[in-house]
Coordinates of C-alpha atoms in Angstrom, one line a residue:
X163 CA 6.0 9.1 40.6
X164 CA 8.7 9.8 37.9
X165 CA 9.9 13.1 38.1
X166 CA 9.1 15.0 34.8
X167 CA 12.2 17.0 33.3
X168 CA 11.1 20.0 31.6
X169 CA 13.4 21.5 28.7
X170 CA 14.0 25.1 28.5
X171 CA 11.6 26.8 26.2
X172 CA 14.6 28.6 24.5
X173 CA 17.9 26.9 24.4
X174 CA 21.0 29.4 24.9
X175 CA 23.1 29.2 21.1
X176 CA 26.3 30.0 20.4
X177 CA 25.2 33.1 18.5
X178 CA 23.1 34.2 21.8
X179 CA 26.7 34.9 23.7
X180 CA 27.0 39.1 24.4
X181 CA 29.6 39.4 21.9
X182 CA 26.9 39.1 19.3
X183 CA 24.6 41.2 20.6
X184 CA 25.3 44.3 19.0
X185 CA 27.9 45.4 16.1
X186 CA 30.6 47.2 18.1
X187 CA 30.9 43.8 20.3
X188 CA 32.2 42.1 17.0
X189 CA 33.9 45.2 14.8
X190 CA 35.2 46.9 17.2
X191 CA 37.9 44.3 18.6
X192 CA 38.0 43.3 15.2
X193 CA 38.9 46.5 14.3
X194 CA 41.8 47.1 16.8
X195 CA 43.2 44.0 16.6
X196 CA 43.8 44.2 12.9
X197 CA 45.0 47.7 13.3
X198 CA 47.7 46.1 15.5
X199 CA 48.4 43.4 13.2
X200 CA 48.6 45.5 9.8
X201 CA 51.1 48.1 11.4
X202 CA 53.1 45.6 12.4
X203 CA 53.5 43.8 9.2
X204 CA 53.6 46.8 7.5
X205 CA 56.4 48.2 9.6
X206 CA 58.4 44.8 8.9
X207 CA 57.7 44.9 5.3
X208 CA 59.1 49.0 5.0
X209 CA 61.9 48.4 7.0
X210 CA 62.9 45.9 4.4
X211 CA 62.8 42.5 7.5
X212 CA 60.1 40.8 5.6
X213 CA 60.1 40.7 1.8
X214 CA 57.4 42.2 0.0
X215 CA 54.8 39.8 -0.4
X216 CA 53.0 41.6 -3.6
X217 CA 54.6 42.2 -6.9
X218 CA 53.7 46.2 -6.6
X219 CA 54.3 48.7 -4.5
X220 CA 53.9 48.0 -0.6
X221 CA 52.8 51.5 -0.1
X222 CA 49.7 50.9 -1.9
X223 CA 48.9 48.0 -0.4
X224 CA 49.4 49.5 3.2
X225 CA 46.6 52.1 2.0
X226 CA 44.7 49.4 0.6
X227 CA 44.4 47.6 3.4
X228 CA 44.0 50.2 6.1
X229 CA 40.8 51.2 4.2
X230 CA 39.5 48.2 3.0
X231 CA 40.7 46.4 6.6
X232 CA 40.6 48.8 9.5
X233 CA 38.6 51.9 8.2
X234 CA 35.7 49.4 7.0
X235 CA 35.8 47.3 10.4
X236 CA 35.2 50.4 12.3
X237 CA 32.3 51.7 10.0
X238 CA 30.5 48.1 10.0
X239 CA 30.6 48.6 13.8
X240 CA 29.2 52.1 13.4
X241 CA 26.3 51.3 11.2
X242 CA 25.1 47.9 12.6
X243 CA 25.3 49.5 16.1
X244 CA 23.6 52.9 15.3
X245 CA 21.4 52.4 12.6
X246 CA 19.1 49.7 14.1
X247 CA 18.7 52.4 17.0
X248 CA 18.1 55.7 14.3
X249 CA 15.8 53.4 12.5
X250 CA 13.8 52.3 15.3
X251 CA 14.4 48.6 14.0
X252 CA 15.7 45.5 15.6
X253 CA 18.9 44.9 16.4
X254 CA 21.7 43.5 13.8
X255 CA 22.9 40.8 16.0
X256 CA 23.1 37.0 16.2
X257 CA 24.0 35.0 13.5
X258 CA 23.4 38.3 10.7
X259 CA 26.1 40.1 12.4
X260 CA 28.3 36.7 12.9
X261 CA 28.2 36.3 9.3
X262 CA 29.1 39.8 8.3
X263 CA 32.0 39.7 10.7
X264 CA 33.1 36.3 9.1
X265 CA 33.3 38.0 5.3
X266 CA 35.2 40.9 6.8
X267 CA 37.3 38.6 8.2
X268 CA 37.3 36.3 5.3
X269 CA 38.3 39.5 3.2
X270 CA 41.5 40.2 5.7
X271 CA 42.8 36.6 4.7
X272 CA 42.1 36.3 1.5
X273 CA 44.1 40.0 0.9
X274 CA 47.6 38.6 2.1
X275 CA 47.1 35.4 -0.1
X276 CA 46.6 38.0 -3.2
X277 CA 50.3 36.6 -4.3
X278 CA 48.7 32.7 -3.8
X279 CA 45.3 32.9 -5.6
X280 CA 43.9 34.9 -8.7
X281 CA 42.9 37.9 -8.1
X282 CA 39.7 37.8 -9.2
X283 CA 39.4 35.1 -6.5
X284 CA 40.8 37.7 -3.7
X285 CA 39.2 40.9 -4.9
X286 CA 35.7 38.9 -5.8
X287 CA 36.0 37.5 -1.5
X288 CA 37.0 41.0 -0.5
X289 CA 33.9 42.6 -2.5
X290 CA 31.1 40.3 -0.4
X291 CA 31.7 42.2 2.9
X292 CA 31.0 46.0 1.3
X293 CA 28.0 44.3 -0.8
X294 CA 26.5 42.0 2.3
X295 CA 26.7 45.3 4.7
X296 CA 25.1 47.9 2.1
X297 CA 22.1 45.3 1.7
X298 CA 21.8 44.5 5.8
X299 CA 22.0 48.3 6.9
X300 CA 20.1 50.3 3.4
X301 CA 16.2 49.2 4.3
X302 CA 17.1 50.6 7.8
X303 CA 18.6 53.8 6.3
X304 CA 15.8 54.4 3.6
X305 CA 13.5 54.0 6.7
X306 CA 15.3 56.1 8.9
X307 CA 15.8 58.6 6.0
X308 CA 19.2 58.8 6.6
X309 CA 20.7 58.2 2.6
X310 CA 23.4 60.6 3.2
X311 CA 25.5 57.3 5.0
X312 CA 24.5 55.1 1.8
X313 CA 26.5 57.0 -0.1
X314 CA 29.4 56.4 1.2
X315 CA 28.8 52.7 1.3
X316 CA 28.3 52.6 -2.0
X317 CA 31.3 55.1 -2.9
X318 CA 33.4 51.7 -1.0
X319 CA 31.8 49.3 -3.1
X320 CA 32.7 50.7 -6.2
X321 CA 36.4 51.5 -4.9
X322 CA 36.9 48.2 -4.2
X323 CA 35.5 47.1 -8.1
X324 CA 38.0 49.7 -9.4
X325 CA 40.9 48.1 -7.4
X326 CA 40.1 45.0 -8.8
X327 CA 40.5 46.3 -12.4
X328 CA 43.5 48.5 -11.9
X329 CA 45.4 45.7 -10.2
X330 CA 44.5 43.4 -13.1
X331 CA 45.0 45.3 -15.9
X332 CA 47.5 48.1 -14.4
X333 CA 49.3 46.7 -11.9
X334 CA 48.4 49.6 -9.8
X335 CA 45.9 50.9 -6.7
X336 CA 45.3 54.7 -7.6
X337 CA 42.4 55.6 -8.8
X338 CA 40.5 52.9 -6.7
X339 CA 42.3 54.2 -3.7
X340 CA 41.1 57.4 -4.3
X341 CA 37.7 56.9 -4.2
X342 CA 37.9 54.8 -0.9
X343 CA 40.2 58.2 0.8
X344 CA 36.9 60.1 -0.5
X345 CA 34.3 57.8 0.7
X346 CA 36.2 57.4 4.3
X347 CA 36.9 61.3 4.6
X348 CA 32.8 61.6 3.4
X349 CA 31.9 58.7 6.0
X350 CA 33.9 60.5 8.8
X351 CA 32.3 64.1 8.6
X352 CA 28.8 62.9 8.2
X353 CA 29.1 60.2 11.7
X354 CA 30.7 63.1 13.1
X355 CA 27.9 65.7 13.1
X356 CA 25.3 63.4 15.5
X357 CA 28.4 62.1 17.7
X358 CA 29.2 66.1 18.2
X359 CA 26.0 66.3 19.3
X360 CA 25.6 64.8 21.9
X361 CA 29.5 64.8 23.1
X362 CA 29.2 68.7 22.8
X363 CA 25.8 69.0 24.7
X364 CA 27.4 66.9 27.4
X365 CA 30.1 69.4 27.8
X366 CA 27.3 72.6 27.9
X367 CA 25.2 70.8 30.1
X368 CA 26.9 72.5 33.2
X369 CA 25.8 75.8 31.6
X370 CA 22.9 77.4 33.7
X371 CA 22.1 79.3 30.3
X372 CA 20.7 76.3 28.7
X373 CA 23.0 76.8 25.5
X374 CA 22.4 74.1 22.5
X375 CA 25.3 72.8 20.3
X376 CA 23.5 72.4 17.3
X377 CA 25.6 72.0 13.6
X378 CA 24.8 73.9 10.6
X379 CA 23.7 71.5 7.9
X380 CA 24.6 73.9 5.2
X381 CA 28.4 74.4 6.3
X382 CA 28.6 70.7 6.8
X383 CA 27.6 70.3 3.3
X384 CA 30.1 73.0 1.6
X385 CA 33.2 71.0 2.9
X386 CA 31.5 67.6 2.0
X387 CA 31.0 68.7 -2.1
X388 CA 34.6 70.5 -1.6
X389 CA 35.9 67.2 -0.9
X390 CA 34.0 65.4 -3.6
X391 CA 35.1 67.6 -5.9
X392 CA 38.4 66.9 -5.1
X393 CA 38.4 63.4 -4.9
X394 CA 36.5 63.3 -8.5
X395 CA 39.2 65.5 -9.7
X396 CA 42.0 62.9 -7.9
X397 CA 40.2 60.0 -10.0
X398 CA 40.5 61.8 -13.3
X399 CA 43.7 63.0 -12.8
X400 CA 43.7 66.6 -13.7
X401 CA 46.2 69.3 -13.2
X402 CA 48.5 69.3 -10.1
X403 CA 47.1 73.1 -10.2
X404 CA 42.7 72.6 -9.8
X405 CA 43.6 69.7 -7.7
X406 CA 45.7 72.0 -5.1
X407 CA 42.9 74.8 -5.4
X408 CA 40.2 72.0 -4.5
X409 CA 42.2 70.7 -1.6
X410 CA 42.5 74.4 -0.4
X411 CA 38.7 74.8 -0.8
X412 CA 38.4 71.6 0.9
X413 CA 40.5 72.7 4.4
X414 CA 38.6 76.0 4.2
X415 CA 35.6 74.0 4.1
X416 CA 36.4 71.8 7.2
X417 CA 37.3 74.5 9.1
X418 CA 34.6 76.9 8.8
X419 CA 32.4 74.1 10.3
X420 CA 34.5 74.6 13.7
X421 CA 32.4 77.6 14.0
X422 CA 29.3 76.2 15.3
X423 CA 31.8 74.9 18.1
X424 CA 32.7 78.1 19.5
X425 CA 30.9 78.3 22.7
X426 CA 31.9 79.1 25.8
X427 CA 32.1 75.4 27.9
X428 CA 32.1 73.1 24.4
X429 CA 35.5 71.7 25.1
X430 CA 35.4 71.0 28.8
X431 CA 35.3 67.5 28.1
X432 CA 38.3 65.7 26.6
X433 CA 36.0 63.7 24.0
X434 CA 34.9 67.3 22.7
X435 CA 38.7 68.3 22.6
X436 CA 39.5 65.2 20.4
X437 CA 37.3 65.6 18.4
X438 CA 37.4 69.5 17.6
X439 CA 41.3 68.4 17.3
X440 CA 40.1 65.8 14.4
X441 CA 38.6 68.7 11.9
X442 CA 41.8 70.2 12.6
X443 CA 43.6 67.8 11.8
X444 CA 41.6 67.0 8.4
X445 CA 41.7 70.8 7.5
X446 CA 45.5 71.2 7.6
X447 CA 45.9 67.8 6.4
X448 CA 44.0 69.3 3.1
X449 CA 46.1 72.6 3.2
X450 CA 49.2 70.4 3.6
X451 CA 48.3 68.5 0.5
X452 CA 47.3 72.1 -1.7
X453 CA 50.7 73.1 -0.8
X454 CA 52.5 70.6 -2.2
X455 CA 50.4 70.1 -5.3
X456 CA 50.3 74.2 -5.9
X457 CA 54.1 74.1 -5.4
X458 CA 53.9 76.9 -2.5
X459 CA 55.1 74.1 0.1
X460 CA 57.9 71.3 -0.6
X461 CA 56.7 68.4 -2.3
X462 CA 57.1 66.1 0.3
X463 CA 54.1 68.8 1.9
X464 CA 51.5 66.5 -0.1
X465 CA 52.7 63.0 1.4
X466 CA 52.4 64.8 5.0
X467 CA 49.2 66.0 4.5
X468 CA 48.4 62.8 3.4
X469 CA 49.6 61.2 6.8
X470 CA 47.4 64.1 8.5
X471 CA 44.6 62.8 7.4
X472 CA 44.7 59.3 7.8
X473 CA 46.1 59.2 11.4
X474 CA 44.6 62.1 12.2
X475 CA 41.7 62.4 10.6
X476 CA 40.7 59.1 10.1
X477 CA 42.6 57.2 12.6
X478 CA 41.2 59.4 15.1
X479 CA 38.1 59.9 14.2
X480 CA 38.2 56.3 14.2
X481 CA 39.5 55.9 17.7
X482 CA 37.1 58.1 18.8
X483 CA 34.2 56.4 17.7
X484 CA 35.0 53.0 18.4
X485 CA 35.8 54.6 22.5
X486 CA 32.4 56.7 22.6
X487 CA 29.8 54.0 21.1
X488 CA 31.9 51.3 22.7
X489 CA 31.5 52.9 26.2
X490 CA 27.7 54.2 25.3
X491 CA 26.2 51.0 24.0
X492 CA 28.3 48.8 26.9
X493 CA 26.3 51.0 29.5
X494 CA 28.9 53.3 30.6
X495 CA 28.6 57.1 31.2
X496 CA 30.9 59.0 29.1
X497 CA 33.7 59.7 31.6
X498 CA 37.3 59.2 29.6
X499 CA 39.5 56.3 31.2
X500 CA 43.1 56.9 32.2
X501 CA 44.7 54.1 29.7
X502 CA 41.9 55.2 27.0
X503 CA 43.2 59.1 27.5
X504 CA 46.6 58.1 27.2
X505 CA 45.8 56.2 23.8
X506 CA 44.4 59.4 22.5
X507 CA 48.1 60.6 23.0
X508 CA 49.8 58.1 21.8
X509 CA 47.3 58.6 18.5
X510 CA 47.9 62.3 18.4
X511 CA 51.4 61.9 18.6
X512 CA 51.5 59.1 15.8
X513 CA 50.1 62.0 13.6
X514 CA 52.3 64.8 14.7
X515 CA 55.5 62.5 14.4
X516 CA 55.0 61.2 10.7
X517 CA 53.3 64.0 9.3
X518 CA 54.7 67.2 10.7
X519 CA 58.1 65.0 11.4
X520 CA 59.7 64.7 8.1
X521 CA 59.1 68.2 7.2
X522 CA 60.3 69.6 10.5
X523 CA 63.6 67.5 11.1
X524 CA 64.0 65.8 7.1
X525 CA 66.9 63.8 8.8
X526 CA 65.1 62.0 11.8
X527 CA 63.4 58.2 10.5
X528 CA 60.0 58.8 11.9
X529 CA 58.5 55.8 11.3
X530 CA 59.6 53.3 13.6
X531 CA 58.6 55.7 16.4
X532 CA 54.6 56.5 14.0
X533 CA 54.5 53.3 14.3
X534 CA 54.8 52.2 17.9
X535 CA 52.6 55.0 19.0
X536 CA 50.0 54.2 16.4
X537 CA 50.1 50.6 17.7
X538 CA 50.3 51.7 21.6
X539 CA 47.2 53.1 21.0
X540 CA 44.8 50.5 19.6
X541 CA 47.1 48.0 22.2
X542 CA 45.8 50.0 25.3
X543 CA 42.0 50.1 23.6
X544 CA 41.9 46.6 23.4
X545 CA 43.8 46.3 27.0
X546 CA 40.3 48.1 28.3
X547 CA 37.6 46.9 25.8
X548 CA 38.3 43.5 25.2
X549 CA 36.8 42.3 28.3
X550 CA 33.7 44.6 28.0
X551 CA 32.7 43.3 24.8
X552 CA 32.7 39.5 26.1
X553 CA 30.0 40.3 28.9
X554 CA 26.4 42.1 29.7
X555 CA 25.9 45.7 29.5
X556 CA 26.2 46.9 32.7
X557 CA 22.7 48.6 32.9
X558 CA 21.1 45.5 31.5

C-alpha cells in the first residue's frame, strides 16, 4: 500500500517568521539601527571628514532626517504595536507591516540620493511611508476613538509636503521642520500619558493604600495647545518676542503636568524616574529656548534648548518607548536590564553634554563626546533587543 503524503494545511511563509508578527519586531531595530547610522554620518559630515553631500545646510538635513528617519521609525512601531491592541482589532503584521517597513526604509535611501535624483522623486518616495501609515492605523483609531494620535500623523504628512516645497523653491528646511518638531513634541506627550500609567501604577503597587496614578486630561491639554501655539507662531515667523513668551507658556505647561506625579512611591522604579526626567527635560528645553529668543539668556540659550529637547525629550522619550513596549509585547516583566539601564545613561548624558555643555564650558567641543554617548546608547539597545525581536514571545 502506497504510503499517502499529506501536505500541511498551512504552509509556513516568509512573512509568518516572529519578526513580523507585530510592529516593534520590525520598527524598533529599524529604528536603532538608523539612529546609529545617521549619528555617525552626521558626525563625519560636521567634523568636516566627509563632504557635504547636499547643496544646503547639513544642519538641516541632520534635523530632517532624525525626524523624518528615526522619530517616524519609532512612532510606526508605537502605533502598529498599540493601536491594534486599544482598538481591539487584529494585529498589523505579516506582509501589511513588511510593506510599511519597506517604504520607511525605501524613504531612508532615497533621502541620501537627494543630490542623485530630482527631488520631487526623493521627497514624493519619502511622502508614501507617512501617507501608507495614516491610512493602515486611522480606521483603528476612529474605532478606538483615539483621534487625538491622528493628529499628529497628519501634522507629519503635511511637514513633509512643506519640505518638499521649501527645498524646491527656497532652498531651505524651516518652516517644514517646524511642523515636524511640533508634531513629534505633540506625539510624545499624548503616548506618554497611557505609558505613565501603567509604568507609574507599577511603581504604587507596593502601596498597601491602594493609591491610583491617574493624569489630568485638562493639564495635559494646556501644555499641548501651548506648544501648538508655539509651533504655529514658529511656522509664520513672528516676533522673536511672542515666540519666547509662547515657549515660556509652553515649559510652564509641561511642567505643571508633573504634578499628578507627586506621590509618595511614583518613582521607585527607574522607568518612572526616566520618564518623569523626560518632562523635565522638555520643560527646560522650552525655557532654554524663551531665553534666548526673549534675550534674558545668551543666544546660543535657544540652540541648547533646542538640543534639550530632541535628545532629551524626544530621544528619550523615544528610548523609553521602544525599551518598555519592546520588553512588554516580547513577554517580559518590566524589570530594567543592566546594559538597557546603562543606555539610559549614556542617553541622559548625551543631553546634558551638548545642551547644557556649550553654555557651561563655551570652550570644550562637545560633540564628538554627544555623539558617542548618543550612539552607545541605541548600540547597547540593539546589543539586547536584537535577538528578542528574531524569536517567540516568551509567554507564547
Amino acid at each position: 500500500m502506497t504510503d499517502v503524503v499529506r501536505m500541511p494545511e498551512h504552509q509556513a511563509s516568509f512573512f509568518d517568521a516572529p519578526v513580523f508578527s507585530e510592529g516593534f519586531r520590525v520598527f524598533f531595530p529599524l529604528t536603532a539601527l538608523y539612529a546609529l547610522f545617521s549619528i555617525a554620518m552626521w558626525g563625519l559630515v560636521l567634523a568636516d571628514v566627509l563632504p557635504v553631500p547636499f547643496d544646503a545646510d547639513p544642519l538641516l538635513f541632520h534635523q530632517y532626517e532624525m525626524f523624518f528617519g528615526l522619530f517616524a521609525g519609532a512612532m510606526a512601531g508605537f502605533l502598529t504595536t498599540a493601536v491594534p491592541s486599544w482598538s481591539n482589532t487584529p494585529k498589523i503584521a505579516g506582509a501589511e507591516l513588511a510593506g510599511l517597513g519597506a517604504l520607511w526604509l525605501a524613504g531612508r535611501v532615497a533621502f541620501w540620493t537627494l543630490d542623485i535624483f530630482p527631488s520631487a522623486i526623493v521627497f514624493g518616495i519619502q511622502a508614501l511611508f507617512p501617507a501608507a501609515l495614516l491610512v493602515v492605523v486611522l480606521p483603528r483609531l476612529l474605532r478606538a476613538k483615539m483621534r487625538h494620535l491622528m493628529w499628529p500623523v497628519l501634522m507629519l504628512c503635511v511637514a513633509q509636503l512643506v519640505c518638499f516645497w521649501e527645498y524646491t523653491e527656497l532652498g531651505v528646511l524651516n518652516q517644514g521642520l517646524a511642523i515636524a518638531e511640533g508634531a513629534f513634541v505633540l506625539m510624545v506627550l499624548t503616548a506618554l500619558a497611557p505609558v505613565s500609567m501603567v509604568i507609574v501604577n507599577d511603581a504604587l503597587s507596593t502601596r498597601e493604600d491602594g493609591a491610583v496614578f491617574i493624569l489630568r486630561p485638562p493639564m495635559r491639554r494646556a501644555a499641548l495647545f501651548c506648544i501648538s501655539a508655539f509651533t504655529l507662531a514658529k511656522v509664520l515667523g513672528v516676533s522673536d518676542a511672542l515666540q519666547g513668551w509662547l515657549a515660556l507658556a509652553s515649559a510652564c505647561a509641561v511642567l505643571n503636568i508633573l504634578q499628578d506625579w507627586h506621590q509618595a512611591g511614583s518613582l521607585r522604579t527607574p522607568f518612572a524616574k526616566t520618564l518623569y526626567l523626560v518632562y523635565w527635560f522638555f520643560g527646560v528645553g522650552f525655557a532654554l529656548e524663551a531665553g534666548g529668543l526673549l534675550g534674558v539668556l545668551s543666544a546660543g540659550s535657544y540652540v541648547s534648548g533646542q538640543h534639550m529637547i530632541f535628545i532629551g525629550g524626544l530621544s528619550l522619550a523615544t528610548f523609553m518607548v521602544l525599551t518598555i513596549a519592546g520588553l512588554r509585547h516580547a513577554g517580559y516583566s518590566l524589570q530594567l536590564p543592566k546594559v538597557l539601564g546603562l543606555a539610559i545613561l549614556s542617553l541622559i548624558g548625551a543631553c546634558l553634554v551638548r545642551s547644557l555643555g556649550p553654555l557651561l564650558v563655551p570652550d570644550l567641543d562637545v560633540m564628538q563626546i554627544a555623539w558617542s554617548l548618543f550612539a552607545l546608547a541605541f548600540g547597547l539597545y540593539l546589543i539586547h533587543f536584537l535577538p528578542i525581536v528574531f524569536r517567540e514571545n516568551v509567554d507564547a
